[in-house]
XYZ file of N, CA, C and O in Angstrom:
448
model
N 11.571 -20.844 144.522
C 12.025 -21.598 145.659
C 12.682 -22.719 145.145
O 13.585 -23.261 145.861
N 12.424 -23.263 143.953
C 13.049 -24.389 143.329
C 14.549 -24.049 143.097
O 15.367 -25.024 143.477
N 14.894 -22.874 142.677
C 16.263 -22.708 142.538
C 17.037 -22.569 143.922
O 18.173 -22.809 143.998
N 16.371 -21.990 144.834
C 16.942 -21.957 146.272
C 17.317 -23.376 146.718
O 18.528 -23.547 147.196
N 16.374 -24.284 146.673
C 16.641 -25.629 147.057
C 17.781 -26.217 146.262
O 18.689 -26.965 146.890
N 17.796 -25.995 144.907
C 18.907 -26.462 144.145
C 20.224 -25.957 144.615
O 21.235 -26.675 144.699
N 20.248 -24.673 144.855
C 21.576 -24.010 145.381
C 22.027 -24.575 146.647
O 23.070 -24.803 146.887
N 20.990 -24.883 147.628
C 21.413 -25.404 148.851
C 22.106 -26.808 148.653
O 22.928 -27.114 149.323
N 21.481 -27.623 147.717
C 21.974 -28.955 147.517
C 23.386 -28.846 147.048
O 24.338 -29.666 147.245
N 23.628 -27.938 146.054
C 25.000 -27.770 145.386
C 26.017 -27.240 146.510
O 27.026 -27.586 146.434
N 25.590 -26.400 147.301
C 26.425 -25.887 148.359
C 26.828 -26.858 149.305
O 27.954 -27.084 149.708
N 25.844 -27.863 149.691
C 26.228 -28.965 150.535
C 27.186 -29.900 149.852
O 28.200 -30.285 150.464
N 26.988 -30.111 148.591
C 27.868 -31.094 147.915
C 29.310 -30.378 147.797
O 30.315 -31.090 147.927
N 29.421 -29.170 147.440
C 30.678 -28.511 147.313
C 31.347 -28.463 148.758
O 32.647 -28.580 148.893
N 30.570 -28.255 149.869
C 31.102 -28.307 151.239
C 31.755 -29.813 151.438
O 32.800 -29.819 152.109
N 31.103 -30.730 151.049
C 31.632 -32.170 151.276
C 32.938 -32.322 150.449
O 33.942 -32.909 150.982
N 32.892 -31.811 149.308
C 34.153 -31.974 148.434
C 35.353 -31.148 148.896
O 36.502 -31.650 149.044
N 35.064 -29.966 149.459
C 36.156 -29.246 150.061
C 36.662 -29.738 151.309
O 37.814 -29.765 151.681
N 35.761 -30.435 152.108
C 36.140 -31.091 153.302
C 37.096 -32.266 152.952
O 38.157 -32.476 153.662
N 36.846 -33.026 151.954
C 37.637 -34.102 151.455
C 39.080 -33.581 150.968
O 40.096 -34.211 151.225
N 38.974 -32.551 150.269
C 40.261 -31.921 149.693
C 41.140 -31.434 150.872
O 42.394 -31.621 150.929
N 40.472 -30.853 151.914
C 41.337 -30.271 152.898
C 41.820 -31.445 153.794
O 43.033 -31.371 154.162
N 41.003 -32.438 154.123
C 41.509 -33.569 154.873
C 42.633 -34.367 154.079
O 43.448 -35.115 154.731
N 42.629 -34.369 152.794
C 43.678 -34.944 151.950
C 45.042 -34.368 152.241
O 46.051 -34.836 151.818
N 45.044 -33.043 152.548
C 46.290 -32.330 152.685
C 46.875 -32.548 154.131
O 46.134 -32.873 155.056
N 48.158 -32.583 154.227
C 48.888 -32.770 155.413
C 49.762 -31.562 155.789
O 50.559 -31.161 154.867
N 49.571 -30.956 156.851
C 50.394 -29.723 157.091
C 51.814 -29.980 157.137
O 52.553 -29.020 157.128
N 52.254 -31.152 157.479
C 53.638 -31.451 157.496
C 54.291 -31.836 156.137
O 55.439 -32.378 156.200
N 53.511 -31.617 155.149
C 54.099 -32.020 153.797
C 53.756 -33.498 153.293
O 54.212 -33.757 152.088
N 53.104 -34.189 154.070
C 52.762 -35.518 153.655
C 51.439 -35.545 152.937
O 51.253 -34.790 151.805
N 50.424 -36.110 153.407
C 49.080 -36.088 152.919
C 49.017 -36.867 151.561
O 49.582 -37.867 151.420
N 48.133 -36.306 150.743
C 47.941 -37.041 149.337
C 49.178 -36.984 148.538
O 49.403 -37.986 147.871
N 50.015 -35.972 148.705
C 51.260 -35.851 147.953
C 52.146 -36.982 148.333
O 52.839 -37.603 147.434
N 52.223 -37.309 149.525
C 53.197 -38.454 149.813
C 52.495 -39.931 149.646
O 53.237 -40.771 149.304
N 51.159 -39.890 149.556
C 50.568 -41.144 149.341
C 50.688 -41.451 147.734
O 51.025 -42.694 147.485
N 50.395 -40.591 146.894
C 50.424 -40.986 145.513
C 51.799 -40.437 144.884
O 52.110 -40.911 143.718
N 52.464 -39.524 145.396
C 53.748 -39.035 144.868
C 54.807 -40.098 144.967
O 55.383 -40.304 143.876
N 54.912 -40.741 145.952
C 56.020 -41.769 146.042
C 57.453 -41.297 145.704
O 57.681 -40.093 145.731
N 58.271 -42.154 145.398
C 59.633 -41.750 145.034
C 60.121 -42.283 143.599
O 61.222 -42.276 143.336
N 59.038 -42.702 142.839
C 59.256 -43.179 141.420
C 59.565 -42.052 140.517
O 59.171 -40.892 140.699
N 60.324 -42.218 139.465
C 60.558 -41.234 138.481
C 59.564 -41.113 137.526
O 59.408 -40.033 136.906
N 58.512 -42.058 137.254
C 57.443 -41.988 136.334
C 56.269 -41.487 136.961
O 55.182 -41.937 136.447
N 56.166 -40.715 138.028
C 54.967 -40.283 138.620
C 54.355 -39.211 137.751
O 54.973 -38.402 137.174
N 52.970 -39.224 137.827
C 52.219 -38.282 137.063
C 52.277 -36.745 137.683
O 52.607 -35.875 137.048
N 52.093 -36.659 138.921
C 52.346 -35.434 139.761
C 53.410 -35.606 140.730
O 53.497 -36.594 141.356
N 54.233 -34.561 140.651
C 55.276 -34.616 141.773
C 54.718 -34.168 143.128
O 53.552 -33.817 143.124
N 55.394 -34.240 144.218
C 55.023 -33.817 145.498
C 54.643 -32.400 145.465
O 53.439 -31.944 145.876
N 55.413 -31.564 144.853
C 55.124 -29.917 144.836
C 53.829 -29.725 143.974
O 52.986 -29.015 144.364
N 53.730 -30.406 142.809
C 52.538 -30.290 142.001
C 51.169 -30.645 142.714
O 50.140 -30.102 142.472
N 51.203 -31.671 143.347
C 50.095 -32.259 144.224
C 49.772 -31.188 145.173
O 48.607 -30.927 145.349
N 50.714 -30.691 145.960
C 50.361 -29.697 146.954
C 49.783 -28.448 146.329
O 48.956 -27.903 146.808
N 50.377 -28.098 145.182
C 49.781 -26.823 144.512
C 48.438 -27.185 144.057
O 47.548 -26.313 144.083
N 48.130 -28.311 143.433
C 46.750 -28.714 142.973
C 45.792 -28.662 144.148
O 44.681 -28.068 144.026
N 46.068 -29.114 145.314
C 45.239 -29.260 146.468
C 45.005 -27.779 146.909
O 43.926 -27.378 147.350
N 45.995 -27.026 146.943
C 45.886 -25.630 147.482
C 45.015 -24.858 146.568
O 44.098 -24.090 146.902
N 45.168 -24.992 145.239
C 44.180 -24.293 144.310
C 42.881 -24.802 144.319
O 41.910 -24.122 144.233
N 42.697 -26.175 144.478
C 41.413 -26.763 144.469
C 40.661 -26.161 145.866
O 39.511 -25.826 145.828
N 41.351 -26.031 146.898
C 40.647 -25.564 148.119
C 40.281 -24.032 147.905
O 39.155 -23.857 148.317
N 41.172 -23.341 147.416
C 40.681 -21.810 147.169
C 39.646 -21.731 146.178
O 38.780 -20.832 146.372
N 39.661 -22.433 145.244
C 38.586 -22.378 144.126
C 37.284 -22.778 144.748
O 36.270 -22.239 144.462
N 37.295 -24.045 145.522
C 36.028 -24.450 146.027
C 35.416 -23.511 147.144
O 34.269 -23.247 147.091
N 36.536 -22.817 147.917
C 36.008 -21.838 148.790
C 35.322 -20.675 148.081
O 34.336 -20.086 148.583
N 35.968 -20.196 147.017
C 35.395 -19.102 146.317
C 33.947 -19.538 145.686
O 33.043 -18.683 145.600
N 33.881 -20.758 145.242
C 32.561 -21.192 144.617
C 31.569 -21.257 145.735
O 30.372 -20.777 145.552
N 31.862 -21.601 147.039
C 30.943 -21.540 147.994
C 30.442 -20.171 148.454
O 29.359 -19.923 148.599
N 31.280 -19.241 148.279
C 30.841 -17.878 148.635
C 29.903 -17.369 147.691
O 29.037 -16.728 147.935
N 30.237 -17.646 146.389
C 29.420 -17.069 145.243
C 28.195 -17.733 145.367
O 27.080 -17.090 145.173
N 28.047 -19.075 145.690
C 26.663 -19.670 145.727
C 25.978 -19.267 146.960
O 24.644 -19.141 146.811
N 26.605 -18.924 148.111
C 25.877 -18.480 149.178
C 25.233 -16.999 148.889
O 24.066 -16.785 149.233
N 26.073 -16.223 148.322
C 25.556 -14.821 147.945
C 24.421 -14.950 146.986
O 23.283 -14.237 147.077
N 24.603 -15.820 146.068
C 23.439 -16.135 144.957
C 22.222 -16.724 145.618
O 21.103 -16.248 145.344
N 22.305 -17.512 146.528
C 21.230 -18.104 147.381
C 20.536 -17.013 148.132
O 19.290 -16.985 148.141
N 21.271 -16.133 148.726
C 20.643 -14.944 149.523
C 19.847 -13.972 148.630
O 18.944 -13.588 149.057
N 20.431 -13.769 147.525
C 19.826 -12.873 146.589
C 18.520 -13.404 146.150
O 17.404 -12.855 145.952
N 18.510 -14.744 145.853
C 17.168 -15.385 145.273
C 16.234 -15.874 146.353
O 15.187 -16.273 145.983
N 16.584 -15.749 147.680
C 15.736 -16.200 148.699
C 14.667 -15.282 148.814
O 14.768 -13.992 148.696
N 13.369 -15.838 149.101
C 12.071 -15.024 149.265
C 12.250 -14.212 150.570
O 12.791 -14.824 151.662
N 11.891 -12.849 150.527
C 11.854 -12.099 151.669
C 10.573 -12.202 152.477
O 9.567 -11.864 151.908
N 10.554 -12.870 153.697
C 9.339 -12.868 154.350
C 8.668 -11.560 154.770
O 7.386 -11.525 155.054
N 9.461 -10.453 154.745
C 8.996 -9.214 155.180
C 8.643 -8.292 153.979
O 8.193 -7.137 154.196
N 8.789 -8.747 152.862
C 8.336 -8.036 151.721
C 6.881 -7.662 151.680
O 6.097 -8.544 151.874
N 6.602 -6.627 151.147
C 5.183 -6.160 150.869
C 4.829 -6.737 149.619
O 5.305 -6.462 148.542
N 3.793 -7.549 149.562
C 3.265 -8.089 148.318
C 2.081 -7.369 147.790
O 1.144 -7.079 148.669
N 1.958 -7.282 146.492
C 0.769 -6.701 145.865
C -0.314 -7.604 145.839
O -0.153 -8.673 145.218
N -1.341 -7.382 146.401
C -2.624 -8.352 146.348
C -3.610 -7.711 145.566
O -3.689 -6.517 145.359
N -4.601 -8.450 145.077
C -5.810 -8.005 144.393
C -6.772 -7.601 145.476
O -7.499 -8.321 145.991
N -6.674 -6.279 145.722
C -7.521 -5.573 146.684
C -8.635 -4.912 146.017
O -8.344 -4.126 145.097
N -9.899 -4.932 146.583
C -10.851 -4.136 145.909
C -10.596 -2.586 145.876
O -9.842 -2.119 146.791
N -11.104 -1.880 144.974
C -10.815 -0.422 144.908
C -11.290 0.325 146.211
O -10.662 1.180 146.577
N -12.351 -0.117 146.744
C -12.876 0.760 147.929
C -11.836 0.579 149.116
O -11.701 1.367 149.976
N -11.113 -0.697 149.191
C -10.352 -0.871 150.251
C -9.038 -0.065 150.119
O -8.351 0.345 151.146
N -8.639 0.004 148.845
C -7.371 0.709 148.562
C -7.412 2.164 148.869
O -6.347 2.777 149.168
N -8.599 2.771 148.758
C -8.679 4.254 149.190
C -9.101 4.452 150.605
O -10.246 4.567 150.931
N -8.133 4.418 151.394
C -8.372 4.515 152.767
C -8.565 6.054 153.085
O -8.029 7.039 152.317
N -9.390 6.397 154.176
C -9.568 7.911 154.383
C -8.203 8.498 154.839
O -7.339 7.934 155.415
N -8.139 9.833 154.426
C -6.976 10.507 154.860
C -7.019 11.117 156.252
O -7.945 11.134 156.719
N -5.813 11.393 156.699
C -5.663 11.943 157.978
C -6.249 13.306 157.964
O -6.151 14.025 157.037
N -6.848 13.857 159.021
C -7.323 15.175 159.200
C -6.169 16.321 159.097
O -4.987 15.981 159.408
N -6.460 17.276 158.555
C -5.678 18.383 158.267
C -5.382 19.131 159.674
O -6.210 18.981 160.420
N -4.103 19.804 159.886
C -4.017 20.404 161.082
C -5.111 21.521 161.514
O -5.261 21.740 162.629
N -5.726 22.096 160.592
C -6.702 23.192 160.722
C -7.988 22.626 161.277
O -8.720 23.305 161.891
N -8.399 21.409 160.777
C -9.669 20.909 161.051
C -9.473 20.071 162.396
O -8.465 19.304 162.456
N -10.467 19.993 163.223
C -10.433 19.245 164.470
C -10.470 17.709 163.973
O -11.024 17.231 163.059
N -9.835 16.850 164.912
C -9.928 15.421 164.652
C -11.286 14.662 164.667
O -11.564 13.836 163.964
N -12.079 15.257 165.622
C -13.525 14.628 165.823
C -14.391 16.009 165.752
O -14.149 17.045 166.218
N -15.697 15.815 165.280
C -16.617 16.822 165.171
C -16.946 17.212 166.676
O -16.981 16.540 167.558
N -17.258 18.599 166.725
C -17.761 19.042 168.022
C -18.929 18.461 168.589
O -19.821 18.165 167.737
N -18.995 18.218 169.862
C -20.129 17.605 170.486
C -21.239 18.713 170.779
O -20.822 19.761 171.336
N -22.430 18.418 170.408
C -23.457 19.422 170.714
C -24.075 19.189 171.979
O -24.332 18.047 172.323
N -24.116 20.287 172.792
C -24.787 20.220 174.098
C -26.424 20.305 173.912
O -26.778 21.051 173.010
N -27.105 19.863 174.770
C -28.553 19.906 174.669
C -29.056 21.096 175.360
O -30.116 21.099 175.946
N -28.512 22.405 175.302
C -29.158 23.609 175.888
C -29.963 24.187 175.019
O -30.352 24.525 174.071
């Protein structure tokens, strides 16, 4: 259960990060690339490289979310699973069903 809670916290954190990455993109070519790219010659990332980075970051984070969700589902406890309990031996040996040849109930004796 501890691992499941940890995975949920990580999934939420990655969702927040991917939201910020997607919001920093501008579908018209602006966004973060126009904010930091500018028009100077000594820029660290060009406009195209920033767009590529944000695109790769979006797809990578989306893949991480999918993997984390599948992992969380695999590790989640199944409430419908049959659990082995320490049951006394007498309770474990339940009576068997009657065979088709034998009657289900003994015949009733009449008082004649």
